[in-house]
Amino acid sequence: MFRQSLALFKKDIHLDLRQRFGLGGILLYVFSASFIIYLTFGEMTPEEWIVLFWIVILFASVNAVLKSFAQEAKKRQLYYYTLCDPYAAIFSKMLYNFCVLVIITAVTWSLFSIVSPNPILTHQYFFLAAGLACAGIAANFTFVSAIAYRTRNQSTMMMVLSLPVIIPLLLPVIKISLKTLNDVSWRETKGDFSLLLSIDLLIVALIVFLFPYIWRE
Amino acid sequence: MKWWKVLGILLILYSLIAGMLVPLGAGIIRVEPRRAAAGTPLVLEVTGYNSTYRNGDTKAWLKYDDQHALSPRRVTVQNDRDLRLDFVIPKQHPGRDSVNALNLILFNPRDGYSVLPSAVFTVGATFGGDISPWLNSVEVTDASTRFHFPYRNILGETIRNTYYHVPLWMAMMVIFAISMWYSVGFLRRRDPADDQRAEAFASTGLLFGILGIVTGMVWAKNTWGAYWSFDVKQNMAAIALLIYAAYFMLRSALPDRDTAARFSSVYNIFAFILLIPLLYIIPRMTASLHPGSGGNPAFASDDLDSTMRMVFYPAVAGWILMGCWISQLRARTKRLYE
């Protein structure tokens, strides 16, 4: 299963490198979103900075993850189904989307820092929260896109299905991010981090339990 | 006709009738004046709610703290609702603050006791010296002879909404849990009837959720001052309804019946489990106006007294049974159509 995941992961990278509009489109989206925010807001207050940062990431990641199942033809999906384990399929996608989200977060982070001065004081906690958020968002959205790709209007359904279920994850992330505007200690953020981590684990556990039922044709 | 359907109807009827007809206990709705200078006499006009002051021996205290309280020189009963209390506020107070808030406590054997916190503010008090006028003990017993619901300041008559808003929301969670249970059952056994039941229960749950949010909004208008104040509990409740709206969207957007059943079952389980941190963990970590948030549990012994429990628990059970019945009917009509 591990070897299968790795092979599928490599295949996803190859596919994306071959068709440049995939990742490139998302990065361009992030770029234009940051630019529009700069044009409308000018210099942002620290709270606006944090909230807009996560909103841009959220919408960019919906679009990035949406294609993970949708980009492949129906028949090829059937081919994978005969070849590999369901867990290999979902974990390779989750890993791949996690990498994409980390790239998106890094790019958005640097763009935002250029556009408006970076207000964050305790970077280590911010990056830890961002890492956990990327893992959770990647897992959650990958799973929802596996549900949504069978529907008639994929992109709308993806939004409708994923945005309500991502809120339990997003609220602690934004809470931690707002705390990192000040000089915080581990003790003050420990509770939020444990909530975030447990929601991440809950999502992964649910996916492990539920994905085989979607995979089966 | 099964027995539990009759029971559901009876319980709901009971909670509607008892919840609306049982009177509220005595309370204090108005006190004039709210401000008094230390060392001067104070004539306090008190307006009560559902009180029976003419019934005899009404006692009153202005309470400073657990050891110190002031008794009036004279209690004049004007009628059942109006009372005049003649106090003399001493110059010397037991504490060091020059401005103090005193709680008004009234007691008579028929009404029991009623409290208005921070009824009177005294200004210009001095510390030290003779505090003997303050040495009165507040003697109340909780032996009201009337059967009544407790009077709570701010809540007033709206306390009756406890029997509609809260049970509806609790019944909704139970019904959503049953819906999830049928979804799990469908994924295991692949019986289309299970999926129909899951959908029927989810739609009843959504109905109860909307009713719960509407009753909550009416209550919020009367106690918090606005229908919607973007309180964390209200927002989470709205998101919970969004999730189930998305569930029905998903059902209608999937091409064939088998895929629709399978995928929406999976989403139903996923969404219900993620609803639990959303509704029960996150609101507790943030400040909120709603009971049960910001660390304070909603069912402390203080919130729900024994007379309220006698209506509240039957109402919860009644709405759950009613929800099951509605869902069962919906599932059956759905099977007839298909």
Coordinates of C-alpha atoms in Angstrom, one line a residue:
Chain A
M1 CA 0.0 0.0 0.0
F2 CA 2.9 2.3 0.8
R3 CA 4.6 1.7 -2.5
Q4 CA 1.3 2.2 -4.3
S5 CA 0.7 5.6 -2.6
L6 CA 4.2 6.7 -3.5
A7 CA 3.7 5.7 -7.1
L8 CA 0.3 7.5 -7.3
F9 CA 1.9 10.5 -5.7
K10 CA 4.6 10.6 -8.3
K11 CA 2.1 10.2 -11.0
D12 CA 0.2 13.3 -9.7
I13 CA 3.3 15.3 -9.8
H14 CA 4.1 14.3 -13.3
L15 CA 0.6 15.1 -14.4
D16 CA 0.8 18.5 -12.9
L17 CA 4.2 19.2 -14.4
R18 CA 3.0 18.2 -17.8
Q19 CA 0.0 20.5 -17.8
R20 CA 1.2 23.7 -16.4
F21 CA -2.1 25.4 -16.0
G22 CA -2.8 23.3 -12.9
L23 CA -0.6 24.6 -10.2
G24 CA 0.3 27.7 -12.2
G25 CA -3.3 28.7 -12.4
I26 CA -3.7 28.5 -8.6
L27 CA -0.6 30.5 -8.0
L28 CA -1.8 33.1 -10.4
Y29 CA -5.2 33.1 -8.6
V30 CA -3.4 33.8 -5.3
F31 CA -1.3 36.5 -7.0
S32 CA -4.3 38.4 -8.4
A33 CA -6.3 37.9 -5.1
S34 CA -3.4 39.5 -3.1
F35 CA -3.2 42.3 -5.7
I36 CA -7.0 43.0 -5.5
I37 CA -6.7 43.1 -1.7
Y38 CA -3.9 45.5 -1.9
L39 CA -5.8 47.8 -4.3
T40 CA -8.9 47.8 -2.2
F41 CA -7.4 47.9 1.3
G42 CA -4.0 49.5 0.9
E43 CA -2.3 48.9 4.2
M44 CA -4.2 46.4 6.3
T45 CA -4.7 46.2 10.1
P46 CA -3.2 43.1 11.7
E47 CA -6.6 41.5 12.2
E48 CA -7.5 42.1 8.5
W49 CA -4.2 40.7 7.5
I50 CA -4.8 37.4 9.3
V51 CA -8.4 37.0 8.2
L52 CA -7.8 37.9 4.6
F53 CA -4.8 35.6 4.5
W54 CA -6.9 32.6 5.6
I55 CA -9.7 33.5 3.3
V56 CA -7.4 33.6 0.2
I57 CA -5.8 30.3 1.3
L58 CA -9.3 28.8 1.7
F59 CA -10.6 29.7 -1.7
A60 CA -7.3 28.9 -3.4
S61 CA -7.2 25.5 -1.8
V62 CA -10.9 24.7 -2.8
N63 CA -9.9 25.3 -6.4
A64 CA -6.6 23.5 -6.1
V65 CA -8.1 20.4 -4.5
L66 CA -11.2 20.3 -6.7
K67 CA -9.3 19.0 -9.6
S68 CA -7.6 16.1 -7.7
F69 CA -10.3 13.7 -8.6
A70 CA -12.0 15.7 -11.4
Q71 CA -9.0 16.0 -13.7
E72 CA -8.9 12.3 -14.5
A73 CA -11.2 10.7 -17.0
K74 CA -14.0 8.4 -15.7
K75 CA -12.5 5.4 -17.4
R76 CA -9.0 5.9 -15.9
Q77 CA -10.6 6.1 -12.5
L78 CA -12.0 2.7 -13.1
Y79 CA -8.5 1.5 -14.1
Y80 CA -7.0 2.8 -10.8
Y81 CA -9.9 1.1 -9.0
T82 CA -8.9 -2.3 -10.4
L83 CA -5.2 -1.7 -9.7
C84 CA -4.9 -0.2 -6.2
D85 CA -6.0 -0.2 -2.7
P86 CA -8.5 2.6 -1.7
Y87 CA -6.2 3.8 1.1
A88 CA -3.3 4.2 -1.4
A89 CA -5.6 6.2 -3.6
I90 CA -6.8 8.6 -0.9
F91 CA -3.5 9.0 0.9
S92 CA -1.5 9.7 -2.2
K93 CA -4.1 12.5 -3.1
M94 CA -4.0 13.8 0.5
L95 CA -0.2 13.9 0.5
Y96 CA -0.1 15.6 -2.9
N97 CA -2.8 18.2 -1.9
F98 CA -0.9 18.8 1.3
C99 CA 2.2 19.7 -0.6
V100 CA 0.2 21.9 -2.9
L101 CA -1.4 23.7 0.1
V102 CA 2.0 24.2 1.7
I103 CA 3.3 25.8 -1.5
I104 CA 0.1 28.0 -1.7
T105 CA 0.5 29.0 1.9
A106 CA 4.2 29.9 1.4
V107 CA 3.4 31.9 -1.7
T108 CA 0.5 33.7 -0.1
W109 CA 2.5 34.4 3.0
S110 CA 5.3 36.0 1.0
L111 CA 3.0 38.0 -1.2
F112 CA 1.0 39.3 1.8
S113 CA 4.3 40.2 3.5
I114 CA 5.3 42.3 0.5
V115 CA 1.9 43.9 0.0
S116 CA 1.4 44.9 3.7
P117 CA 3.9 44.7 6.5
N118 CA 3.8 41.3 8.3
P119 CA 2.2 41.8 11.7
I120 CA 3.0 38.4 13.2
L121 CA 5.3 38.3 16.2
T122 CA 5.6 34.6 17.2
H123 CA 6.3 33.0 13.9
Q124 CA 7.0 29.5 15.2
Y125 CA 3.4 29.1 16.4
F126 CA 1.9 30.6 13.3
F127 CA 3.8 28.2 11.1
L128 CA 2.8 25.2 13.3
A129 CA -0.8 26.3 13.1
A130 CA -0.5 26.8 9.3
G131 CA 1.0 23.3 9.0
L132 CA -1.7 21.7 10.9
A133 CA -4.3 23.7 9.0
C134 CA -2.8 22.7 5.7
A135 CA -3.0 19.0 6.7
G136 CA -6.6 19.3 7.9
I137 CA -7.8 21.3 4.9
A138 CA -6.0 19.0 2.5
A139 CA -7.6 15.9 4.1
N140 CA -11.0 17.4 4.4
F141 CA -11.1 18.9 0.9
T142 CA -9.7 15.8 -0.8
F143 CA -12.4 13.7 0.7
V144 CA -15.1 16.2 -0.2
S145 CA -13.8 16.5 -3.7
A146 CA -14.1 12.7 -3.9
I147 CA -17.8 13.1 -3.1
A148 CA -18.3 16.1 -5.3
Y149 CA -16.6 14.9 -8.5
R150 CA -19.6 12.6 -9.2
T151 CA -22.2 15.4 -9.1
R152 CA -23.4 17.4 -12.0
N153 CA -22.0 20.9 -11.2
Q154 CA -18.8 20.0 -9.5
S155 CA -17.4 23.4 -8.5
T156 CA -20.6 24.7 -6.9
M157 CA -21.1 21.4 -5.0
M158 CA -17.5 21.5 -3.9
M159 CA -18.0 24.9 -2.3
V160 CA -21.4 24.0 -0.8
L161 CA -20.2 20.8 0.7
S162 CA -16.7 21.8 1.9
L163 CA -17.1 25.3 3.4
P164 CA -19.5 24.3 6.2
V165 CA -17.5 21.3 7.2
I166 CA -14.2 23.2 7.2
I167 CA -15.4 25.8 9.8
P168 CA -14.6 23.6 12.9
L169 CA -11.0 23.5 11.6
L170 CA -10.8 27.1 10.5
L171 CA -12.0 28.7 13.8
P172 CA -9.2 27.4 16.0
V173 CA -6.6 28.3 13.3
I174 CA -7.8 31.9 13.1
K175 CA -7.9 32.0 16.8
I176 CA -4.3 30.9 17.1
S177 CA -3.2 33.2 14.3
L178 CA -4.8 36.2 16.1
K179 CA -2.9 35.2 19.2
T180 CA 0.4 35.1 17.4
L181 CA 0.0 38.9 16.8
N182 CA 1.2 39.2 20.4
D183 CA 4.1 37.6 22.1
V184 CA 2.5 34.4 23.2
S185 CA 3.8 31.4 25.2
W186 CA 3.2 27.8 24.6
R187 CA 0.9 27.6 27.6
E188 CA -1.5 30.2 26.2
T189 CA -1.9 28.4 22.9
K190 CA -1.7 24.8 24.1
G191 CA -5.5 24.3 24.3
D192 CA -6.1 25.7 20.8
F193 CA -3.4 23.5 19.3
S194 CA -4.7 20.4 21.0
L195 CA -8.2 21.2 19.6
L196 CA -6.8 21.7 16.1
L197 CA -4.8 18.5 16.3
S198 CA -7.8 16.5 17.5
I199 CA -10.0 17.9 14.7
D200 CA -7.3 16.9 12.2
L201 CA -7.1 13.4 13.6
L202 CA -10.9 13.2 13.7
I203 CA -11.1 14.1 10.0
V204 CA -8.4 11.5 9.1
A205 CA -10.1 8.8 11.1
L206 CA -13.4 9.6 9.4
I207 CA -11.8 9.4 6.0
V208 CA -10.2 6.0 6.8
F209 CA -13.6 4.7 7.9
L210 CA -15.6 6.2 5.0
F211 CA -13.5 6.4 1.9
P212 CA -13.7 2.7 0.9
Y213 CA -17.5 3.2 0.5
I214 CA -17.0 6.0 -2.0
W215 CA -14.2 4.2 -3.9
R216 CA -16.2 1.1 -4.7
E217 CA -18.0 1.6 -8.0
Chain B
M1 CA -51.5 3.2 16.2
K2 CA -48.7 2.4 18.4
W3 CA -48.5 3.5 22.1
W4 CA -45.4 5.7 21.6
K5 CA -47.2 7.9 19.1
V6 CA -50.0 8.6 21.6
L7 CA -47.4 9.1 24.3
G8 CA -45.6 11.7 22.1
I9 CA -48.8 13.6 21.5
L10 CA -49.7 13.6 25.2
L11 CA -46.3 14.7 26.3
I12 CA -46.3 17.6 23.8
L13 CA -49.8 18.6 24.8
Y14 CA -48.9 18.4 28.4
S15 CA -45.8 20.6 27.9
L16 CA -47.8 23.2 25.9
I17 CA -50.6 23.4 28.5
A18 CA -48.4 23.2 31.6
G19 CA -45.7 25.4 30.1
M20 CA -48.2 28.1 29.3
L21 CA -50.6 27.9 32.2
V22 CA -48.5 27.5 35.3
P23 CA -47.9 31.0 36.8
L24 CA -44.6 32.5 37.5
G25 CA -43.4 33.0 41.0
A26 CA -43.1 36.4 42.6
G27 CA -40.5 38.8 41.3
I28 CA -39.4 42.5 41.6
I29 CA -39.7 44.4 38.4
R30 CA -39.2 48.0 39.5
V31 CA -37.6 49.9 42.3
E32 CA -37.5 53.7 42.7
P33 CA -35.2 55.5 43.5
R34 CA -32.1 53.5 42.5
R35 CA -29.7 55.9 44.2
A36 CA -29.4 56.9 47.8
A37 CA -27.0 59.0 49.9
A38 CA -25.5 57.4 53.0
G39 CA -26.9 58.9 56.2
T40 CA -30.3 59.9 54.9
P41 CA -33.7 58.2 54.9
L42 CA -34.7 56.3 51.8
V43 CA -38.3 55.7 50.8
L44 CA -38.3 52.8 48.3
E45 CA -41.2 52.2 46.0
V46 CA -41.2 48.6 45.0
T47 CA -43.3 47.1 42.2
G48 CA -43.7 43.4 42.2
Y49 CA -44.7 40.8 39.6
N50 CA -47.2 38.1 40.5
S51 CA -46.7 39.0 44.1
T52 CA -49.3 38.9 46.9
Y53 CA -48.0 41.5 49.3
R54 CA -51.5 41.9 51.0
N55 CA -51.2 38.4 52.1
G56 CA -49.6 39.4 55.4
D57 CA -46.2 39.4 56.8
T58 CA -43.9 40.6 54.0
K59 CA -40.3 41.2 55.1
A60 CA -37.7 43.1 53.3
W61 CA -33.9 43.5 53.4
L62 CA -31.3 45.5 51.6
K63 CA -28.4 43.1 51.6
Y64 CA -24.8 44.2 51.7
D65 CA -23.2 40.8 51.9
D66 CA -23.9 37.5 53.6
Q67 CA -23.3 39.0 57.1
H68 CA -24.7 42.5 56.7
A69 CA -28.2 43.5 55.7
L70 CA -30.5 46.5 56.5
S71 CA -34.1 46.1 57.7
P72 CA -36.7 48.7 56.8
R73 CA -38.2 50.7 59.6
R74 CA -41.7 50.3 58.2
V75 CA -43.2 48.2 55.4
T76 CA -46.3 49.8 53.9
V77 CA -48.4 47.5 51.7
Q78 CA -50.4 49.5 49.1
N79 CA -51.8 46.6 47.2
D80 CA -50.6 43.2 46.0
R81 CA -48.2 44.7 43.6
D82 CA -47.0 47.8 45.3
L83 CA -45.0 48.2 48.4
R84 CA -43.4 51.1 50.2
L85 CA -40.3 50.5 52.3
D86 CA -38.9 53.1 54.7
F87 CA -35.2 52.7 55.2
V88 CA -32.6 54.8 56.9
I89 CA -29.2 54.3 55.1
P90 CA -26.5 54.6 57.8
K91 CA -23.5 56.8 57.2
Q92 CA -21.1 54.0 58.2
H93 CA -20.9 51.0 55.8
P94 CA -19.3 47.7 56.6
G95 CA -16.8 48.0 53.7
R96 CA -14.3 50.5 52.6
D97 CA -15.9 51.5 49.3
S98 CA -17.7 54.8 49.2
V99 CA -20.2 53.6 46.5
N100 CA -22.0 50.3 47.2
A101 CA -24.6 48.2 45.4
L102 CA -27.3 46.7 47.7
N103 CA -29.5 43.8 46.8
L104 CA -33.2 43.9 47.6
I105 CA -34.7 40.8 49.1
L106 CA -38.4 40.3 49.8
F107 CA -40.0 37.4 51.5
N108 CA -43.5 36.4 52.5
P109 CA -44.7 33.0 53.3
R110 CA -47.0 32.7 50.3
D111 CA -44.7 34.0 47.6
G112 CA -41.4 32.7 48.9
Y113 CA -38.5 35.0 48.3
S114 CA -37.6 37.3 45.4
V115 CA -34.4 39.1 44.8
L116 CA -33.4 42.1 42.7
P117 CA -29.6 42.3 42.5
S118 CA -28.0 45.8 42.7
A119 CA -31.4 47.4 43.5
V120 CA -30.0 50.5 45.2
F121 CA -26.6 52.2 44.9
T122 CA -25.5 54.1 48.0
V123 CA -23.0 56.9 47.7
G124 CA -20.9 58.8 50.2
A125 CA -20.5 56.0 52.7
T126 CA -17.7 56.1 55.3
F127 CA -15.9 53.2 56.8
G128 CA -15.5 52.4 60.5
G129 CA -17.6 53.3 63.5
D130 CA -21.0 51.9 64.4
I131 CA -22.3 49.4 62.0
S132 CA -25.0 47.9 64.3
P133 CA -27.9 48.9 61.9
W134 CA -26.4 46.5 59.4
L135 CA -26.5 43.5 61.7
N136 CA -29.7 41.8 60.6
S137 CA -29.9 38.3 59.3
V138 CA -31.9 37.6 56.2
E139 CA -34.4 34.9 57.1
V140 CA -35.9 33.2 54.1
T141 CA -37.1 29.7 53.4
D142 CA -37.8 28.3 50.0
A143 CA -41.3 27.2 51.1
S144 CA -43.6 28.9 48.7
T145 CA -47.1 27.5 48.9
R146 CA -48.0 28.1 45.3
F147 CA -47.0 25.9 42.4
H148 CA -45.0 28.1 40.0
F149 CA -42.1 28.5 37.7
P150 CA -39.2 30.6 39.1
Y151 CA -39.1 34.3 38.3
R152 CA -35.7 35.3 36.8
N153 CA -34.7 38.9 36.2
I154 CA -34.4 39.7 32.5
L155 CA -36.1 36.4 31.5
G156 CA -39.5 37.1 33.1
E157 CA -42.3 35.2 31.3
T158 CA -40.0 34.2 28.5
I159 CA -38.6 31.5 30.8
R160 CA -41.4 29.4 29.3
N161 CA -39.4 29.2 26.1
T162 CA -37.2 26.7 27.9
Y163 CA -39.9 24.1 27.1
Y164 CA -39.9 24.8 23.3
H165 CA -36.5 26.1 22.2
V166 CA -34.3 23.8 24.2
P167 CA -36.3 20.5 23.6
L168 CA -36.6 21.3 19.9
W169 CA -32.8 21.6 19.6
M170 CA -32.2 18.5 21.7
A171 CA -34.7 16.5 19.7
M172 CA -32.9 17.7 16.5
M173 CA -29.6 16.3 17.7
V174 CA -31.2 13.0 18.6
I175 CA -32.9 12.9 15.2
F176 CA -29.8 13.7 13.3
A177 CA -28.0 11.0 15.3
I178 CA -30.7 8.5 14.2
S179 CA -30.3 9.7 10.6
M180 CA -26.6 9.0 10.8
W181 CA -27.3 5.6 12.3
Y182 CA -29.4 4.7 9.3
S183 CA -26.7 6.0 7.0
V184 CA -24.2 3.7 8.7
G185 CA -26.7 0.9 8.4
F186 CA -27.2 1.6 4.7
L187 CA -23.4 1.4 4.0
R188 CA -23.3 -1.9 5.8
R189 CA -26.3 -3.7 4.4
R190 CA -27.1 -1.7 1.2
D191 CA -30.8 -1.7 1.9
P192 CA -32.4 1.3 0.1
A193 CA -35.1 1.5 2.8
D194 CA -32.3 2.5 5.3
D195 CA -31.3 5.4 3.1
Q196 CA -34.8 6.6 2.7
R197 CA -35.1 6.6 6.5
A198 CA -31.8 8.5 6.8
E199 CA -33.1 11.1 4.5
A200 CA -36.5 11.4 6.2
F201 CA -34.9 11.8 9.6
A202 CA -32.4 14.4 8.2
S203 CA -35.3 16.4 6.8
T204 CA -37.2 16.3 10.1
G205 CA -34.1 17.3 11.9
L206 CA -33.6 20.2 9.6
L207 CA -37.2 21.3 10.3
F208 CA -36.7 21.1 14.0
G209 CA -33.4 22.9 13.6
I210 CA -35.2 25.8 11.8
L211 CA -37.9 25.9 14.5
G212 CA -35.2 25.8 17.2
I213 CA -33.4 28.7 15.6
V214 CA -36.6 30.7 15.1
T215 CA -37.7 30.2 18.7
G216 CA -34.2 31.1 19.8
M217 CA -34.3 34.3 17.8
V218 CA -37.6 35.4 19.4
W219 CA -36.1 34.7 22.8
A220 CA -32.9 36.5 21.9
K221 CA -35.0 39.6 20.8
N222 CA -36.6 39.7 24.3
T223 CA -33.6 39.0 26.4
W224 CA -30.5 40.0 24.5
G225 CA -32.1 42.9 22.6
A226 CA -31.8 41.7 19.0
Y227 CA -33.0 38.8 16.9
W228 CA -29.4 38.1 15.7
S229 CA -26.4 39.3 17.6
F230 CA -23.7 37.1 15.9
D231 CA -23.2 35.2 19.1
V232 CA -21.0 32.2 18.6
K233 CA -23.8 29.8 19.5
Q234 CA -26.1 31.4 16.9
N235 CA -23.5 31.3 14.2
M236 CA -22.6 27.6 14.9
A237 CA -26.3 26.7 14.8
A238 CA -26.7 28.5 11.4
I239 CA -23.7 26.5 10.1
A240 CA -25.2 23.3 11.4
L241 CA -28.3 24.0 9.3
L242 CA -26.1 24.9 6.3
I243 CA -24.4 21.5 6.5
Y244 CA -27.7 19.7 6.3
A245 CA -28.9 22.0 3.5
A246 CA -25.7 20.9 1.7
Y247 CA -26.7 17.3 2.3
F248 CA -30.0 17.8 0.5
M249 CA -28.2 19.6 -2.3
L250 CA -25.8 16.7 -2.7
R251 CA -28.7 14.2 -2.9
S252 CA -30.3 16.1 -5.7
A253 CA -27.1 16.8 -7.6
L254 CA -26.1 13.1 -7.9
P255 CA -27.1 11.4 -11.1
D256 CA -28.6 8.0 -10.1
R257 CA -30.3 6.7 -7.1
D258 CA -27.7 4.3 -6.0
T259 CA -24.8 6.8 -6.1
A260 CA -27.0 9.4 -4.4
A261 CA -27.7 7.0 -1.6
R262 CA -24.1 6.0 -1.1
F263 CA -22.4 9.3 -1.4
S264 CA -25.0 11.2 0.7
S265 CA -24.8 8.5 3.4
V266 CA -21.0 9.1 3.5
Y267 CA -21.5 12.8 3.7
N268 CA -24.2 12.5 6.4
I269 CA -21.8 10.6 8.7
F270 CA -18.9 12.9 7.9
A271 CA -21.0 16.0 8.6
F272 CA -22.7 14.8 11.8
I273 CA -19.3 13.8 13.4
L274 CA -17.9 17.2 12.5
L275 CA -21.0 18.9 13.9
I276 CA -20.0 17.8 17.4
P277 CA -16.9 19.9 17.8
L278 CA -18.8 22.7 16.1
L279 CA -21.7 22.8 18.5
Y280 CA -20.3 21.5 21.7
I281 CA -16.6 22.3 21.9
I282 CA -15.8 25.5 20.1
P283 CA -18.7 27.6 21.7
R284 CA -17.4 26.6 25.1
M285 CA -14.0 28.1 24.3
T286 CA -15.3 31.5 23.4
A287 CA -17.3 34.2 25.2
S288 CA -21.0 34.0 24.5
L289 CA -24.3 35.2 25.8
H290 CA -25.9 31.8 25.5
P291 CA -26.0 29.5 28.5
G292 CA -23.7 26.5 28.0
S293 CA -20.9 28.6 26.5
G294 CA -17.8 30.3 27.7
G295 CA -17.4 27.5 30.2
N296 CA -20.7 27.8 32.0
P297 CA -22.9 24.7 31.7
A298 CA -26.6 25.3 30.9
F299 CA -28.0 22.8 33.3
A300 CA -26.6 23.9 36.6
S301 CA -29.0 23.2 39.4
D302 CA -29.7 26.9 39.5
D303 CA -31.1 27.2 36.0
L304 CA -33.7 24.5 36.1
D305 CA -35.6 24.1 39.3
S306 CA -37.8 21.1 40.1
T307 CA -41.0 22.5 38.8
M308 CA -39.4 23.3 35.5
R309 CA -37.9 19.8 35.2
M310 CA -41.4 18.4 35.5
V311 CA -42.3 20.1 32.2
F312 CA -38.9 20.2 30.5
Y313 CA -38.0 16.5 30.4
P314 CA -41.5 15.4 29.1
A315 CA -41.2 18.1 26.4
V316 CA -37.8 16.7 25.3
A317 CA -39.2 13.2 25.2
G318 CA -42.4 14.4 23.4
W319 CA -40.5 16.2 20.7
I320 CA -38.2 13.2 20.1
L321 CA -41.1 10.9 19.7
M322 CA -43.0 13.3 17.5
G323 CA -39.9 13.7 15.3
C324 CA -39.6 9.9 15.0
W325 CA -43.2 9.7 13.9
I326 CA -43.0 12.5 11.4
S327 CA -39.8 10.9 9.9
Q328 CA -41.4 7.5 9.7
L329 CA -44.4 9.0 7.8
R330 CA -42.0 10.8 5.5
A331 CA -40.0 7.6 4.8
R332 CA -43.2 5.7 4.0
T333 CA -44.6 8.3 1.6
K334 CA -41.3 8.4 -0.1
R335 CA -41.3 4.7 -0.6
L336 CA -44.8 4.9 -2.0
Y337 CA -43.7 7.5 -4.6
E338 CA -40.7 5.5 -5.7

